[in-house]
mmCIF file of C-alpha atoms in Angstrom:
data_model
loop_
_atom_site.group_PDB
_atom_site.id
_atom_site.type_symbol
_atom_site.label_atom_id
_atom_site.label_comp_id
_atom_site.label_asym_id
_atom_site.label_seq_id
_atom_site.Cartn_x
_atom_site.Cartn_y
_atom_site.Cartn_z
ATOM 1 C CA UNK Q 29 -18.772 -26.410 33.868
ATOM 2 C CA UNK Q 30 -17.692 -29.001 31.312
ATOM 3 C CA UNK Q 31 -19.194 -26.616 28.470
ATOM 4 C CA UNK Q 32 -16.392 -24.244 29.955
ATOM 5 C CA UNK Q 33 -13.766 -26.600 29.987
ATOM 6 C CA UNK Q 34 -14.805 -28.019 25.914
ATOM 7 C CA UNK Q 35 -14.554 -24.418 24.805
ATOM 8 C CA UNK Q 36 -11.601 -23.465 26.460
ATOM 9 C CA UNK Q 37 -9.651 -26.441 24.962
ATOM 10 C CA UNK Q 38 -11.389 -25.874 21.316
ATOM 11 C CA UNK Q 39 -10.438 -22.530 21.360
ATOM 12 C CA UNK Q 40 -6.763 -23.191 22.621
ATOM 13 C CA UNK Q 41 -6.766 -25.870 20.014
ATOM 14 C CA UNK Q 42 -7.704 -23.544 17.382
ATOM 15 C CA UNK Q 43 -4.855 -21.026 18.107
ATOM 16 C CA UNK Q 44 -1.968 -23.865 17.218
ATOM 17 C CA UNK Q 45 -2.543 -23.905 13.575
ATOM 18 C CA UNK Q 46 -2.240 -19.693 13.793
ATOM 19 C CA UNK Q 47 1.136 -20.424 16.036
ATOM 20 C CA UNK Q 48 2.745 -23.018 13.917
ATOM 21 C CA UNK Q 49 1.489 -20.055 10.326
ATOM 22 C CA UNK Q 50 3.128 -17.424 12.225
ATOM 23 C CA UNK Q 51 6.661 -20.017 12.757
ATOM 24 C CA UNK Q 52 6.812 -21.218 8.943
ATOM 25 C CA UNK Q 53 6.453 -17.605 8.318
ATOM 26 C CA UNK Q 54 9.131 -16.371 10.069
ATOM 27 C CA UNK Q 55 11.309 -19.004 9.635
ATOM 28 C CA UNK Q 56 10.461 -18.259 5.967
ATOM 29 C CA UNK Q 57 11.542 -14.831 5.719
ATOM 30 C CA UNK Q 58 14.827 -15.562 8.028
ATOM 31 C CA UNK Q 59 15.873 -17.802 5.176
ATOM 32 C CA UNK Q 60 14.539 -15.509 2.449
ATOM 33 C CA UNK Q 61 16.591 -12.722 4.404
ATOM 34 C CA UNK Q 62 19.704 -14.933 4.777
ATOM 35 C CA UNK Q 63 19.861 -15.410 0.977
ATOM 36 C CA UNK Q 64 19.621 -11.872 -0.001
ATOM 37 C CA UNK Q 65 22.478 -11.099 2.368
ATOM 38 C CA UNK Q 66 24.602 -13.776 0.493
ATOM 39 C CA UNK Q 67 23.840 -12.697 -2.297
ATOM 40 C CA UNK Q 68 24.866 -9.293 -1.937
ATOM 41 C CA UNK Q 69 28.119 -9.885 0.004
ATOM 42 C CA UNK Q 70 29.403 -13.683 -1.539
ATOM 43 C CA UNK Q 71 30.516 -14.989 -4.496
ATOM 44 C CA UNK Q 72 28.452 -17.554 -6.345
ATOM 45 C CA UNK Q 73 30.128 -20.592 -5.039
ATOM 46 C CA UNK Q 74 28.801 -19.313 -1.273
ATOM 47 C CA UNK Q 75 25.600 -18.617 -2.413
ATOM 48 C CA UNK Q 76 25.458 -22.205 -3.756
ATOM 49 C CA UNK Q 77 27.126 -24.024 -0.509
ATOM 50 C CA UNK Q 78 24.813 -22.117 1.349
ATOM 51 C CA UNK Q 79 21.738 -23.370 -0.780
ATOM 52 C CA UNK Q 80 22.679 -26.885 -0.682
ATOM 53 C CA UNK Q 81 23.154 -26.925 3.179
ATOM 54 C CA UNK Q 82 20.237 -25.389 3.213
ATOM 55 C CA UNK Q 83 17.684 -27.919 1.707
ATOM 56 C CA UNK Q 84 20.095 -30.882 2.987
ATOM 57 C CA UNK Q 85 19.518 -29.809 6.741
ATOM 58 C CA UNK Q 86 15.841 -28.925 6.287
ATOM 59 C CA UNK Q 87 15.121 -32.793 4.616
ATOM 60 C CA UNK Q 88 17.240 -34.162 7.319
ATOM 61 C CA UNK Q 89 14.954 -32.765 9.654
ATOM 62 C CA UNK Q 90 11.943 -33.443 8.176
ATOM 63 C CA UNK Q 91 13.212 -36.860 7.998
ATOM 64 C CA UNK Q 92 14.077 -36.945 11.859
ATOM 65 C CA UNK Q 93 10.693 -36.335 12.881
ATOM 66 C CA UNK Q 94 8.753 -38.847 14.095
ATOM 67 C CA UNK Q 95 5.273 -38.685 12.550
ATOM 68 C CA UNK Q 96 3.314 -39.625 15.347
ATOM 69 C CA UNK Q 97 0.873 -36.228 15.741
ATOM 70 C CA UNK Q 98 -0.804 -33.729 12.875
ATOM 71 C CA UNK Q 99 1.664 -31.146 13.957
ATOM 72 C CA UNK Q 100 4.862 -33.008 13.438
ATOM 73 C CA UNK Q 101 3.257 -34.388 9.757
ATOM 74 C CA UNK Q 102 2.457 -30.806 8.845
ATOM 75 C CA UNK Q 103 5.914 -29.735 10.063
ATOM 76 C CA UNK Q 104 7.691 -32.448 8.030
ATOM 77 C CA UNK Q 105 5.771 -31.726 5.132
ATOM 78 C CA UNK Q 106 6.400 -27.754 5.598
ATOM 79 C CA UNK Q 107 10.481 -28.393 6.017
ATOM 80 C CA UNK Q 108 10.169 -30.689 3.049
ATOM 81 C CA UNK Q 109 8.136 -28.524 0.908
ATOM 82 C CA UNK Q 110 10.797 -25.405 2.125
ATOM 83 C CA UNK Q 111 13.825 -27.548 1.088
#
């Protein structure tokens, strides 16, 4: 029975890191798709605004996390990197 329980949590623990891929990737291409609408519709100085609010929010929350687990050090450095 514990042999059960061990490879129900490794296998539940191995399906995080393949959650958390799948969020930076879609959080990705909303901010990939977000630019290419600016950049079709504004003017430069939007483009730019948008940019820089951009990367300030994304180090602000990489900053605001608390890294206290793997997940939350591998999210900071993913907003980080992404800003």
């Amino acid at each position: 029975m514990d042999d059960v329980r061990e490879r129900g949590i490794s296998v539940v623990v191995g399906r995080v890191p393949l959650i958390e891929i799948a969020g930076y990737v879609g959080a990705s291409l909303g901010l990939a798709a977000a630019g290419v609408v600016l950049g079709e519709s504004a003017g430069e100085g939007v483009q730019i605004a948008f940019d820089l609010v951009t990367a300030a929010v994304l180090v602000a929350a990489g900053w605001a996390l608390e890294p206290d687990a793997d997940a939350y050090r591998r999210m900071r450095s993913v907003l980080w990197c992404f800003s």
